[in-house]
Every structure is written in structure tokens, then in C-alpha cells.
Tab-separated table of N, CA and C and ligand atoms in Angstrom:
chain	number	residue	atom	x	y	z
A	21	MET	N	20.022	-12.790	-54.566
A	21	MET	CA	20.950	-12.813	-53.446
A	21	MET	C	20.222	-12.453	-52.154
A	22	ILE	N	20.848	-12.783	-51.060
A	22	ILE	CA	20.307	-12.396	-49.763
A	22	ILE	C	21.202	-11.299	-49.185
A	23	LEU	N	20.569	-10.192	-48.850
A	23	LEU	CA	21.294	-9.044	-48.295
A	23	LEU	C	20.826	-8.796	-46.867
A	24	THR	N	21.779	-8.702	-45.955
A	24	THR	CA	21.450	-8.337	-44.580
A	24	THR	C	21.843	-6.886	-44.352
A	25	ILE	N	20.925	-6.113	-43.804
A	25	ILE	CA	21.239	-4.739	-43.400
A	25	ILE	C	21.412	-4.744	-41.893
A	26	LYS	N	22.557	-4.265	-41.443
A	26	LYS	CA	22.882	-4.327	-40.017
A	26	LYS	C	23.090	-2.915	-39.451
A	27	PRO	N	22.122	-2.414	-38.663
A	27	PRO	CA	22.262	-1.064	-38.116
A	27	PRO	C	23.132	-1.024	-36.843
A	28	PHE	N	23.985	-0.021	-36.770
A	28	PHE	CA	24.793	0.246	-35.577
A	28	PHE	C	24.495	1.657	-35.086
A	29	GLY	N	23.980	1.788	-33.860
A	29	GLY	CA	23.698	3.114	-33.319
A	29	GLY	C	22.287	3.553	-33.659
A	30	ASN	N	22.106	4.866	-33.824
A	30	ASN	CA	20.757	5.423	-34.004
A	30	ASN	C	20.510	5.887	-35.430
A	31	VAL	N	20.092	4.971	-36.256
A	31	VAL	CA	19.753	5.313	-37.636
A	31	VAL	C	18.230	5.425	-37.732
A	32	GLU	N	17.749	6.481	-38.390
A	32	GLU	CA	16.323	6.735	-38.529
A	32	GLU	C	15.611	5.498	-39.095
A	33	PRO	N	14.550	5.008	-38.420
A	33	PRO	CA	13.836	3.810	-38.897
A	33	PRO	C	13.305	3.947	-40.330
A	34	TYR	N	12.874	5.150	-40.732
A	34	TYR	CA	12.340	5.280	-42.101
A	34	TYR	C	13.449	5.070	-43.132
A	35	VAL	N	14.676	5.411	-42.762
A	35	VAL	CA	15.806	5.188	-43.675
A	35	VAL	C	16.045	3.687	-43.834
A	36	LEU	N	15.995	2.968	-42.721
A	36	LEU	CA	16.204	1.511	-42.768
A	36	LEU	C	15.101	0.835	-43.580
A	37	ASP	N	13.850	1.257	-43.360
A	37	ASP	CA	12.717	0.673	-44.085
A	37	ASP	C	12.807	0.949	-45.585
A	38	SER	N	13.037	2.211	-45.935
A	38	SER	CA	13.067	2.580	-47.352
A	38	SER	C	14.257	1.943	-48.057
A	39	LEU	N	15.393	1.877	-47.349
A	39	LEU	CA	16.586	1.268	-47.919
A	39	LEU	C	16.338	-0.224	-48.177
A	40	SER	N	15.680	-0.873	-47.238
A	40	SER	CA	15.350	-2.298	-47.404
A	40	SER	C	14.501	-2.497	-48.650
A	41	LYS	N	13.490	-1.628	-48.823
A	41	LYS	CA	12.610	-1.729	-49.994
A	41	LYS	C	13.381	-1.479	-51.281
A	42	GLU	N	14.170	-0.415	-51.257
A	42	GLU	CA	14.936	-0.002	-52.437
A	42	GLU	C	15.875	-1.122	-52.905
A	43	LEU	N	16.551	-1.754	-51.967
A	43	LEU	CA	17.563	-2.756	-52.318
A	43	LEU	C	16.950	-4.124	-52.594
A	44	SER	N	15.659	-4.274	-52.332
A	44	SER	CA	15.025	-5.577	-52.551
A	44	SER	C	14.857	-5.876	-54.037
A	45	THR	N	15.145	-4.910	-54.913
A	45	THR	CA	15.140	-5.206	-56.347
A	45	THR	C	16.261	-6.199	-56.685
A	46	TRP	N	17.245	-6.308	-55.811
A	46	TRP	CA	18.377	-7.224	-56.050
A	46	TRP	C	18.143	-8.609	-55.455
A	47	GLY	N	17.181	-8.730	-54.574
A	47	GLY	CA	16.963	-10.016	-53.921
A	47	GLY	C	16.241	-9.852	-52.605
A	48	GLU	N	16.521	-10.782	-51.713
A	48	GLU	CA	15.832	-10.800	-50.433
A	48	GLU	C	16.634	-9.956	-49.432
A	49	VAL	N	15.962	-9.008	-48.780
A	49	VAL	CA	16.642	-8.152	-47.815
A	49	VAL	C	16.142	-8.482	-46.414
A	50	SER	N	17.059	-8.715	-45.491
A	50	SER	CA	16.617	-8.877	-44.108
A	50	SER	C	17.313	-7.845	-43.233
A	51	LEU	N	16.523	-7.282	-42.334
A	51	LEU	CA	17.032	-6.219	-41.470
A	51	LEU	C	17.474	-6.841	-40.151
A	52	GLY	N	18.761	-6.744	-39.853
A	52	GLY	CA	19.300	-7.304	-38.616
A	52	GLY	C	18.951	-6.435	-37.414
A	53	SER	N	19.203	-6.963	-36.235
A	53	SER	CA	18.907	-6.205	-35.023
A	53	SER	C	19.925	-5.069	-34.852
A	54	THR	N	19.447	-3.964	-34.293
A	54	THR	CA	20.315	-2.809	-34.080
A	54	THR	C	21.244	-3.047	-32.896
A	55	GLU	N	22.500	-2.684	-33.081
A	55	GLU	CA	23.471	-2.785	-31.987
A	55	GLU	C	24.096	-1.422	-31.762
A	56	PRO	N	24.505	-1.141	-30.506
A	56	PRO	CA	25.273	0.083	-30.306
A	56	PRO	C	26.637	-0.049	-30.982
A	57	VAL	N	27.246	1.072	-31.310
A	57	VAL	CA	28.579	1.027	-31.915
A	57	VAL	C	29.576	0.556	-30.845
A	58	PRO	N	30.232	-0.585	-31.062
A	58	PRO	CA	31.150	-1.095	-30.039
A	58	PRO	C	32.309	-0.127	-29.779
A	59	GLN	N	32.542	0.137	-28.516
A	59	GLN	CA	33.635	1.049	-28.155
A	59	GLN	C	35.003	0.446	-28.449
A	60	SER	N	35.003	-0.867	-28.723
A	60	SER	CA	36.277	-1.519	-29.067
A	60	SER	C	36.729	-1.155	-30.487
A	61	PHE	N	35.820	-0.606	-31.300
A	61	PHE	CA	36.204	-0.191	-32.657
A	61	PHE	C	37.190	0.967	-32.568
A	62	ASP	N	38.170	0.961	-33.453
A	62	ASP	CA	39.141	2.053	-33.505
A	62	ASP	C	38.418	3.369	-33.731
A	63	HIS	N	38.726	4.369	-32.918
A	63	HIS	CA	38.124	5.680	-33.152
A	63	HIS	C	39.104	6.792	-32.832
A	64	ARG	N	38.770	7.981	-33.273
A	64	ARG	CA	39.643	9.138	-33.089
A	64	ARG	C	38.761	10.384	-33.038
A	65	ILE	N	39.335	11.482	-32.533
A	65	ILE	CA	38.607	12.753	-32.511
A	65	ILE	C	39.144	13.642	-33.637
A	66	ARG	N	38.241	14.115	-34.490
A	66	ARG	CA	38.585	15.050	-35.566
A	66	ARG	C	37.610	16.222	-35.510
A	67	ASP	N	38.137	17.440	-35.420
A	67	ASP	CA	37.283	18.638	-35.355
A	67	ASP	C	36.186	18.484	-34.294
A	68	GLY	N	36.565	17.917	-33.146
A	68	GLY	CA	35.620	17.788	-32.049
A	68	GLY	C	34.624	16.650	-32.190
A	69	GLN	N	34.695	15.901	-33.292
A	69	GLN	CA	33.765	14.789	-33.548
A	69	GLN	C	34.493	13.454	-33.406
A	70	THR	N	33.800	12.478	-32.835
A	70	THR	CA	34.385	11.141	-32.784
A	70	THR	C	34.110	10.424	-34.095
A	71	GLN	N	35.159	9.889	-34.666
A	71	GLN	CA	35.032	9.123	-35.914
A	71	GLN	C	35.479	7.695	-35.669
A	72	TYR	N	34.837	6.765	-36.362
A	72	TYR	CA	35.169	5.343	-36.205
A	72	TYR	C	35.748	4.777	-37.496
A	73	LEU	N	36.635	3.821	-37.319
A	73	LEU	CA	37.289	3.193	-38.463
A	73	LEU	C	36.291	2.297	-39.209
A	74	ALA	N	36.046	2.633	-40.474
A	74	ALA	CA	35.005	1.948	-41.255
A	74	ALA	C	35.256	0.445	-41.336
A	75	SER	N	36.493	0.042	-41.574
A	75	SER	CA	36.746	-1.391	-41.792
A	75	SER	C	36.525	-2.225	-40.534
A	76	ASP	N	36.517	-1.582	-39.357
A	76	ASP	CA	36.195	-2.329	-38.135
A	76	ASP	C	34.750	-2.835	-38.157
A	77	PHE	N	33.847	-2.075	-38.802
A	77	PHE	CA	32.450	-2.518	-38.929
A	77	PHE	C	32.389	-3.758	-39.813
A	78	GLU	N	33.158	-3.727	-40.884
A	78	GLU	CA	33.152	-4.858	-41.813
A	78	GLU	C	33.634	-6.130	-41.116
A	79	ARG	N	34.697	-6.007	-40.332
A	79	ARG	CA	35.203	-7.173	-39.589
A	79	ARG	C	34.159	-7.687	-38.600
A	80	ALA	N	33.458	-6.748	-37.947
A	80	ALA	CA	32.491	-7.126	-36.906
A	80	ALA	C	31.268	-7.847	-37.477
A	81	MET	N	31.039	-7.724	-38.789
A	81	MET	CA	29.841	-8.320	-39.392
A	81	MET	C	30.105	-9.712	-39.970
A	82	ALA	N	31.278	-10.258	-39.696
A	82	ALA	CA	31.682	-11.539	-40.297
A	82	ALA	C	30.674	-12.652	-40.044
A	83	ARG	N	29.994	-12.612	-38.898
A	83	ARG	CA	29.058	-13.701	-38.575
A	83	ARG	C	27.642	-13.444	-39.068
A	84	GLU	N	27.399	-12.282	-39.659
A	84	GLU	CA	26.052	-11.994	-40.169
A	84	GLU	C	25.777	-12.859	-41.405
A	85	PRO	N	24.556	-13.378	-41.506
A	85	PRO	CA	24.227	-14.201	-42.669
A	85	PRO	C	23.998	-13.352	-43.918
A	86	GLY	N	24.009	-14.002	-45.068
A	86	GLY	CA	23.695	-13.303	-46.313
A	86	GLY	C	24.849	-13.311	-47.289
A	87	ASP	N	24.501	-13.141	-48.584
A	87	ASP	CA	25.536	-13.033	-49.613
A	87	ASP	C	26.295	-11.719	-49.479
A	88	ARG	N	25.561	-10.691	-49.032
A	88	ARG	CA	26.182	-9.393	-48.772
A	88	ARG	C	25.614	-8.856	-47.456
A	89	VAL	N	26.453	-8.096	-46.735
A	89	VAL	CA	26.018	-7.481	-45.485
A	89	VAL	C	26.347	-5.992	-45.562
A	90	LEU	N	25.308	-5.181	-45.370
A	90	LEU	CA	25.483	-3.732	-45.401
A	90	LEU	C	25.305	-3.178	-43.988
A	91	GLY	N	26.379	-2.669	-43.402
A	91	GLY	CA	26.291	-1.982	-42.118
A	91	GLY	C	25.858	-0.548	-42.353
A	92	ILE	N	25.063	-0.012	-41.430
A	92	ILE	CA	24.670	1.394	-41.534
A	92	ILE	C	24.697	1.990	-40.132
A	93	THR	N	25.335	3.150	-40.026
A	93	THR	CA	25.540	3.737	-38.699
A	93	THR	C	25.354	5.242	-38.729
A	94	ASP	N	25.155	5.812	-37.542
A	94	ASP	CA	25.028	7.272	-37.463
A	94	ASP	C	26.334	7.933	-37.032
A	95	VAL	N	27.360	7.141	-36.706
A	95	VAL	CA	28.637	7.770	-36.346
A	95	VAL	C	29.445	8.040	-37.615
A	96	ASP	N	30.278	9.070	-37.540
A	96	ASP	CA	31.115	9.436	-38.678
A	96	ASP	C	32.200	8.379	-38.866
A	97	LEU	N	32.555	8.109	-40.115
A	97	LEU	CA	33.528	7.061	-40.435
A	97	LEU	C	34.795	7.645	-41.045
A	98	TYR	N	35.898	6.941	-40.852
A	98	TYR	CA	37.136	7.312	-41.547
A	98	TYR	C	37.868	6.043	-41.949
A	99	GLU	N	38.808	6.226	-42.843
A	99	GLU	CA	39.774	5.179	-43.159
A	99	GLU	C	41.148	5.817	-43.047
A	100	ARG	N	42.168	5.020	-42.835
A	100	ARG	CA	43.520	5.555	-42.667
A	100	ARG	C	43.920	6.371	-43.898
A	101	GLY	N	44.424	7.570	-43.637
A	101	GLY	CA	44.850	8.429	-44.729
A	101	GLY	C	43.743	9.334	-45.261
A	102	LEU	N	42.530	9.186	-44.749
A	102	LEU	CA	41.413	10.014	-45.220
A	102	LEU	C	40.771	10.759	-44.042
A	103	ASN	N	40.314	11.985	-44.292
A	103	ASN	CA	39.669	12.786	-43.246
A	103	ASN	C	38.350	12.172	-42.803
A	104	PHE	N	37.622	11.626	-43.756
A	104	PHE	CA	36.354	10.944	-43.461
A	104	PHE	C	35.971	10.141	-44.688
A	105	VAL	N	35.024	9.221	-44.528
A	105	VAL	CA	34.419	8.540	-45.685
A	105	VAL	C	32.910	8.488	-45.471
A	106	PHE	N	32.136	8.568	-46.570
A	106	PHE	CA	30.680	8.411	-46.487
A	106	PHE	C	30.329	6.930	-46.311
A	107	GLY	N	31.192	6.092	-46.832
A	107	GLY	CA	30.982	4.654	-46.744
A	107	GLY	C	32.262	3.950	-47.112
A	108	HIS	N	32.257	2.634	-46.969
A	108	HIS	CA	33.472	1.880	-47.275
A	108	HIS	C	33.110	0.446	-47.648
A	109	ALA	N	33.876	-0.121	-48.549
A	109	ALA	CA	33.734	-1.536	-48.898
A	109	ALA	C	35.024	-1.976	-49.549
A	110	THR	N	35.274	-3.264	-49.496
A	110	THR	CA	36.432	-3.816	-50.184
A	110	THR	C	35.934	-4.543	-51.419
A	111	ILE	N	36.649	-4.357	-52.507
A	111	ILE	CA	36.213	-4.915	-53.782
A	111	ILE	C	36.000	-6.439	-53.676
A	112	ARG	N	34.845	-6.876	-54.132
A	112	ARG	CA	34.433	-8.297	-54.156
A	112	ARG	C	34.322	-8.943	-52.782
A	113	ASP	N	34.380	-8.150	-51.722
A	113	ASP	CA	34.195	-8.700	-50.381
A	113	ASP	C	32.696	-8.842	-50.123
A	114	ARG	N	32.333	-9.346	-48.960
A	114	ARG	CA	30.923	-9.568	-48.656
A	114	ARG	C	30.318	-8.387	-47.900
A	115	PHE	N	31.171	-7.455	-47.461
A	115	PHE	CA	30.725	-6.421	-46.518
A	115	PHE	C	30.882	-5.003	-47.051
A	116	ALA	N	29.934	-4.156	-46.655
A	116	ALA	CA	30.014	-2.727	-46.939
A	116	ALA	C	29.451	-1.999	-45.730
A	117	VAL	N	29.853	-0.759	-45.540
A	117	VAL	CA	29.295	0.033	-44.446
A	117	VAL	C	29.091	1.471	-44.926
A	118	ILE	N	28.005	2.085	-44.470
A	118	ILE	CA	27.768	3.498	-44.788
A	118	ILE	C	27.406	4.248	-43.500
A	119	SER	N	27.642	5.559	-43.536
A	119	SER	CA	27.294	6.405	-42.395
A	119	SER	C	26.322	7.489	-42.833
A	120	VAL	N	25.308	7.742	-42.014
A	120	VAL	CA	24.368	8.827	-42.321
A	120	VAL	C	24.790	10.136	-41.655
A	121	ALA	N	25.928	10.106	-40.934
A	121	ALA	CA	26.342	11.256	-40.116
A	121	ALA	C	26.387	12.571	-40.898
A	122	ARG	N	26.845	12.528	-42.135
A	122	ARG	CA	27.003	13.755	-42.921
A	122	ARG	C	25.832	14.000	-43.868
A	123	PHE	N	24.783	13.188	-43.777
A	123	PHE	CA	23.665	13.265	-44.735
A	123	PHE	C	22.460	14.003	-44.182
A	124	ARG	N	22.517	14.385	-42.901
A	124	ARG	CA	21.295	14.748	-42.184
A	124	ARG	C	20.861	16.210	-42.250
A	125	ASN	N	21.708	17.089	-42.747
A	125	ASN	CA	21.426	18.524	-42.577
A	125	ASN	C	20.460	19.144	-43.569
A	126	ASP	N	19.965	18.395	-44.530
A	126	ASP	CA	19.131	18.998	-45.570
A	126	ASP	C	17.765	18.339	-45.719
A	127	GLY	N	17.252	17.837	-44.601
A	127	GLY	CA	15.889	17.285	-44.627
A	127	GLY	C	15.866	15.781	-44.859
A	128	PRO	N	14.686	15.187	-44.573
A	128	PRO	CA	14.547	13.725	-44.633
A	128	PRO	C	14.700	13.132	-46.039
A	129	ASP	N	14.257	13.868	-47.078
A	129	ASP	CA	14.360	13.319	-48.435
A	129	ASP	C	15.810	13.189	-48.874
A	130	ARG	N	16.584	14.252	-48.584
A	130	ARG	CA	18.006	14.231	-48.926
A	130	ARG	C	18.742	13.140	-48.146
A	131	LEU	N	18.393	12.999	-46.875
A	131	LEU	CA	19.024	11.976	-46.040
A	131	LEU	C	18.823	10.595	-46.668
A	132	LEU	N	17.586	10.335	-47.095
A	132	LEU	CA	17.291	9.032	-47.683
A	132	LEU	C	17.997	8.850	-49.028
A	133	GLU	N	17.894	9.873	-49.863
A	133	GLU	CA	18.501	9.826	-51.203
A	133	GLU	C	20.012	9.560	-51.113
A	134	ARG	N	20.686	10.276	-50.227
A	134	ARG	CA	22.134	10.105	-50.065
A	134	ARG	C	22.462	8.720	-49.509
A	135	SER	N	21.630	8.233	-48.602
A	135	SER	CA	21.865	6.906	-48.020
A	135	SER	C	21.728	5.830	-49.091
A	136	VAL	N	20.687	5.957	-49.922
A	136	VAL	CA	20.456	4.972	-50.983
A	136	VAL	C	21.619	4.973	-51.974
A	137	LYS	N	22.018	6.165	-52.430
A	137	LYS	CA	23.117	6.240	-53.406
A	137	LYS	C	24.403	5.665	-52.826
A	138	THR	N	24.679	5.986	-51.567
A	138	THR	CA	25.928	5.518	-50.951
A	138	THR	C	25.886	3.999	-50.745
A	139	ALA	N	24.722	3.477	-50.360
A	139	ALA	CA	24.591	2.028	-50.187
A	139	ALA	C	24.797	1.306	-51.517
A	140	ILE	N	24.176	1.811	-52.581
A	140	ILE	CA	24.324	1.187	-53.899
A	140	ILE	C	25.784	1.267	-54.355
A	141	HIS	N	26.416	2.421	-54.117
A	141	HIS	CA	27.824	2.601	-54.479
A	141	HIS	C	28.714	1.576	-53.764
A	142	GLU	N	28.563	1.484	-52.451
A	142	GLU	CA	29.444	0.579	-51.687
A	142	GLU	C	29.157	-0.878	-52.032
A	143	LEU	N	27.893	-1.226	-52.191
A	143	LEU	CA	27.579	-2.600	-52.596
A	143	LEU	C	28.097	-2.863	-54.010
A	144	GLY	N	28.120	-1.828	-54.838
A	144	GLY	CA	28.709	-1.940	-56.180
A	144	GLY	C	30.161	-2.404	-56.104
A	145	HIS	N	30.912	-1.895	-55.139
A	145	HIS	CA	32.298	-2.357	-54.955
A	145	HIS	C	32.323	-3.852	-54.645
A	146	THR	N	31.383	-4.302	-53.804
A	146	THR	CA	31.369	-5.730	-53.460
A	146	THR	C	30.978	-6.589	-54.667
A	147	PHE	N	30.322	-5.971	-55.663
A	147	PHE	CA	29.972	-6.705	-56.891
A	147	PHE	C	31.141	-6.712	-57.891
A	148	GLY	N	32.231	-6.052	-57.528
A	148	GLY	CA	33.415	-6.061	-58.393
A	148	GLY	C	33.650	-4.765	-59.144
A	149	LEU	N	32.905	-3.729	-58.799
A	149	LEU	CA	33.052	-2.454	-59.512
A	149	LEU	C	34.060	-1.528	-58.842
A	150	TYR	N	34.858	-0.872	-59.684
A	150	TYR	CA	35.758	0.184	-59.204
A	150	TYR	C	35.063	1.524	-59.431
A	151	HIS	N	35.746	2.615	-59.087
A	151	HIS	CA	35.157	3.936	-59.330
A	151	HIS	C	35.060	4.211	-60.821
A	152	ASP	N	33.949	4.825	-61.208
A	152	ASP	CA	33.718	5.187	-62.595
A	152	ASP	C	33.991	6.682	-62.752
A	153	ASP	N	35.260	7.000	-63.031
A	153	ASP	CA	35.641	8.410	-63.132
A	153	ASP	C	35.191	9.024	-64.448
A	154	ALA	N	34.881	8.174	-65.425
A	154	ALA	CA	34.521	8.664	-66.754
A	154	ALA	C	33.077	9.157	-66.816
A	155	ASN	N	32.275	8.767	-65.854
A	155	ASN	CA	30.842	9.046	-65.940
A	155	ASN	C	30.361	9.675	-64.631
A	156	SER	N	30.185	10.992	-64.617
A	156	SER	CA	29.858	11.686	-63.363
A	156	SER	C	28.417	11.447	-62.924
A	157	ASP	N	27.612	10.854	-63.795
A	157	ASP	CA	26.221	10.567	-63.464
A	157	ASP	C	26.062	9.170	-62.855
A	158	CYS	N	27.061	8.331	-63.073
A	158	CYS	CA	26.999	6.941	-62.594
A	158	CYS	C	27.146	6.911	-61.075
A	159	VAL	N	26.410	6.033	-60.423
A	159	VAL	CA	26.455	5.934	-58.966
A	159	VAL	C	27.851	5.492	-58.486
A	160	MET	N	28.651	4.887	-59.384
A	160	MET	CA	30.004	4.462	-59.011
A	160	MET	C	31.029	5.587	-59.131
A	161	HIS	N	30.588	6.780	-59.540
A	161	HIS	CA	31.502	7.923	-59.526
A	161	HIS	C	31.884	8.210	-58.077
A	162	PHE	N	33.145	8.541	-57.845
A	162	PHE	CA	33.619	8.785	-56.478
A	162	PHE	C	32.978	10.051	-55.908
A	163	SER	N	32.521	9.975	-54.648
A	163	SER	CA	31.990	11.156	-53.962
A	163	SER	C	33.010	11.668	-52.958
A	164	GLU	N	33.567	12.812	-53.296
A	164	GLU	CA	34.524	13.430	-52.377
A	164	GLU	C	33.788	14.339	-51.406
A	165	LYS	N	32.709	14.933	-51.894
A	165	LYS	CA	31.881	15.794	-51.053
A	165	LYS	C	30.403	15.527	-51.337
A	166	LEU	N	29.564	16.108	-50.494
A	166	LEU	CA	28.123	15.851	-50.621
A	166	LEU	C	27.558	16.240	-51.984
A	167	GLU	N	28.096	17.338	-52.547
A	167	GLU	CA	27.597	17.775	-53.853
A	167	GLU	C	27.787	16.680	-54.907
A	168	ASP	N	28.882	15.919	-54.776
A	168	ASP	CA	29.108	14.819	-55.727
A	168	ASP	C	27.998	13.780	-55.598
A	169	THR	N	27.656	13.476	-54.348
A	169	THR	CA	26.598	12.488	-54.101
A	169	THR	C	25.256	13.007	-54.595
A	170	ASP	N	24.985	14.296	-54.330
A	170	ASP	CA	23.698	14.871	-54.742
A	170	ASP	C	23.580	14.956	-56.258
A	171	ARG	N	24.706	15.154	-56.928
A	171	ARG	CA	24.670	15.322	-58.378
A	171	ARG	C	24.474	14.010	-59.127
A	172	LYS	N	25.158	12.960	-58.657
A	172	LYS	CA	25.110	11.712	-59.434
A	172	LYS	C	23.757	11.015	-59.262
A	173	SER	N	23.479	10.083	-60.158
A	173	SER	CA	22.219	9.347	-60.091
A	173	SER	C	22.358	8.196	-59.105
A	174	ARG	N	21.253	7.497	-58.877
A	174	ARG	CA	21.322	6.336	-57.983
A	174	ARG	C	21.515	5.039	-58.768
A	175	SER	N	21.795	5.158	-60.082
A	175	SER	CA	21.895	3.957	-60.920
A	175	SER	C	23.311	3.722	-61.423
A	176	PHE	N	23.587	2.467	-61.750
A	176	PHE	CA	24.810	2.123	-62.457
A	176	PHE	C	24.650	2.545	-63.908
A	177	CYS	N	25.733	3.013	-64.529
A	177	CYS	CA	25.696	3.259	-65.968
A	177	CYS	C	25.666	1.894	-66.670
A	178	THR	N	25.506	1.899	-67.984
A	178	THR	CA	25.384	0.646	-68.735
A	178	THR	C	26.575	-0.273	-68.493
A	179	LYS	N	27.779	0.318	-68.515
A	179	LYS	CA	29.008	-0.471	-68.358
A	179	LYS	C	29.079	-1.099	-66.959
A	180	CYS	N	28.842	-0.264	-65.933
A	180	CYS	CA	28.901	-0.768	-64.554
A	180	CYS	C	27.779	-1.773	-64.301
A	181	ASN	N	26.621	-1.508	-64.895
A	181	ASN	CA	25.481	-2.392	-64.667
A	181	ASN	C	25.747	-3.803	-65.186
A	182	ALA	N	26.510	-3.898	-66.262
A	182	ALA	CA	26.822	-5.214	-66.822
A	182	ALA	C	27.619	-6.042	-65.812
A	183	VAL	N	28.580	-5.403	-65.148
A	183	VAL	CA	29.405	-6.098	-64.142
A	183	VAL	C	28.554	-6.477	-62.933
A	184	ALA	N	27.751	-5.524	-62.454
A	184	ALA	CA	26.902	-5.778	-61.286
A	184	ALA	C	25.902	-6.891	-61.589
A	185	ALA	N	25.300	-6.840	-62.777
A	185	ALA	CA	24.295	-7.836	-63.147
A	185	ALA	C	24.917	-9.225	-63.238
A	186	PHE	N	26.156	-9.297	-63.719
A	186	PHE	CA	26.851	-10.589	-63.815
A	186	PHE	C	27.056	-11.181	-62.409
A	187	THR	N	27.557	-10.356	-61.480
A	187	THR	CA	27.755	-10.835	-60.112
A	187	THR	C	26.432	-11.257	-59.495
A	188	LEU	N	25.406	-10.409	-59.665
A	188	LEU	CA	24.093	-10.711	-59.097
A	188	LEU	C	23.509	-12.004	-59.671
A	189	SER	N	23.752	-12.248	-60.955
A	189	SER	CA	23.203	-13.457	-61.581
A	189	SER	C	23.833	-14.702	-60.960
A	190	ARG	N	25.069	-14.587	-60.520
A	190	ARG	CA	25.749	-15.743	-59.895
A	190	ARG	C	25.291	-15.945	-58.445
A	191	LEU	N	24.698	-14.899	-57.862
A	191	LEU	CA	24.211	-15.001	-56.488
A	191	LEU	C	22.751	-15.417	-56.426
A	192	LYS	N	22.109	-15.452	-57.574
A	192	LYS	CA	20.690	-15.832	-57.623
A	192	LYS	C	20.509	-17.284	-57.212
A	193	LYS	N	19.459	-17.507	-56.466
A	193	LYS	CA	19.191	-18.894	-56.060
A	193	LYS	C	17.828	-19.309	-56.565
B	1	ZN	ZN1	33.778	4.030	-53.717
B	2	ZN	ZN1	29.503	3.480	-64.303
């Protein structure tokens, strides 16, 4: 498959580079040009922080090429009814978005590790995967807080991997 990574705002270049390498096991990865976060995106103030509506990023990436498009931003994200989200995707859609805003406080390795796990998780949704509540080690386990992300692995469990591999096999060219 062809995956486009689309940065919005100020995301650390080493994160973009390493993420591109990491995700290239699935196919061809191309890094899109960085854009500022459009002020037209829905946003709100929570605890003194500006948060942006995650699904607005997905809509904005409609013209990006690729079988899948992963947005990555440094602004905090939310969805309606939730205080915040680490990332967002719609099941079997072409788009996913993640935020590094909450990943940065524990050094560069943690920032990268959390970004990779969250990207794989959100792209997993686009491959047709739901949350894997039965397996806390699976990357598809829901992350409510950072500890959940830090605890789980960066891989799909056997069951989830079968679904992801099936979708990926259909995207192979
Ligand atoms: Zn999820
Ligand atoms: Zn799983």
C-alpha cells in the first residue's frame, strides 16, 4: 500500500523520519509537506489549552494521495463527548490522525515510542480493526491514559494481525 504522512504544525523531524521508516514495513511511505494547523478547524479551550477537533484533520486530508493518509500534529485533539484523544480514525476509512501533544514529557524515546504505537493503532482502525479489550498487550487495546500506551506493545496480536494482513494484502500492488 501507499501511505502518506501529513504533518500539521510543529512535529519533531526525527519523529516523522522514524515513523516513516517504521511504517514502511507495510508499503511505500511518502512524507507530505508540513502545513500549519488551519484556524478554520473546530477548536475549543480546555484547562487553558487549545484543542482541535480530530475529525476535521481527516476531512482536510481528502485530497492527499495514498491508500491511507496519516495526519500528525503537535496540537491537542478532541472528539465530541471526550476530554481529549491521542489519535482518531474511522473504521475502514482512508484517514487517521495522531497528536504528539501529550507524548512529549518523558524524553525523545518515549515520544517516538508513543507516536509509533498510536499511529499503528489508528491505522489499525482503518484496516478494519476495533478495540481489542481482551488483550492488554495488543496495540489495538484502547488507551485511556499514557500508561495504557506505555504498557501495550507496538504489535497486533495474532487475531488482529490476521485482519490487518488481509486488508494490507488487498492494498498490495
Ligand atoms: Zn482506537
Ligand atoms: Zn489484538
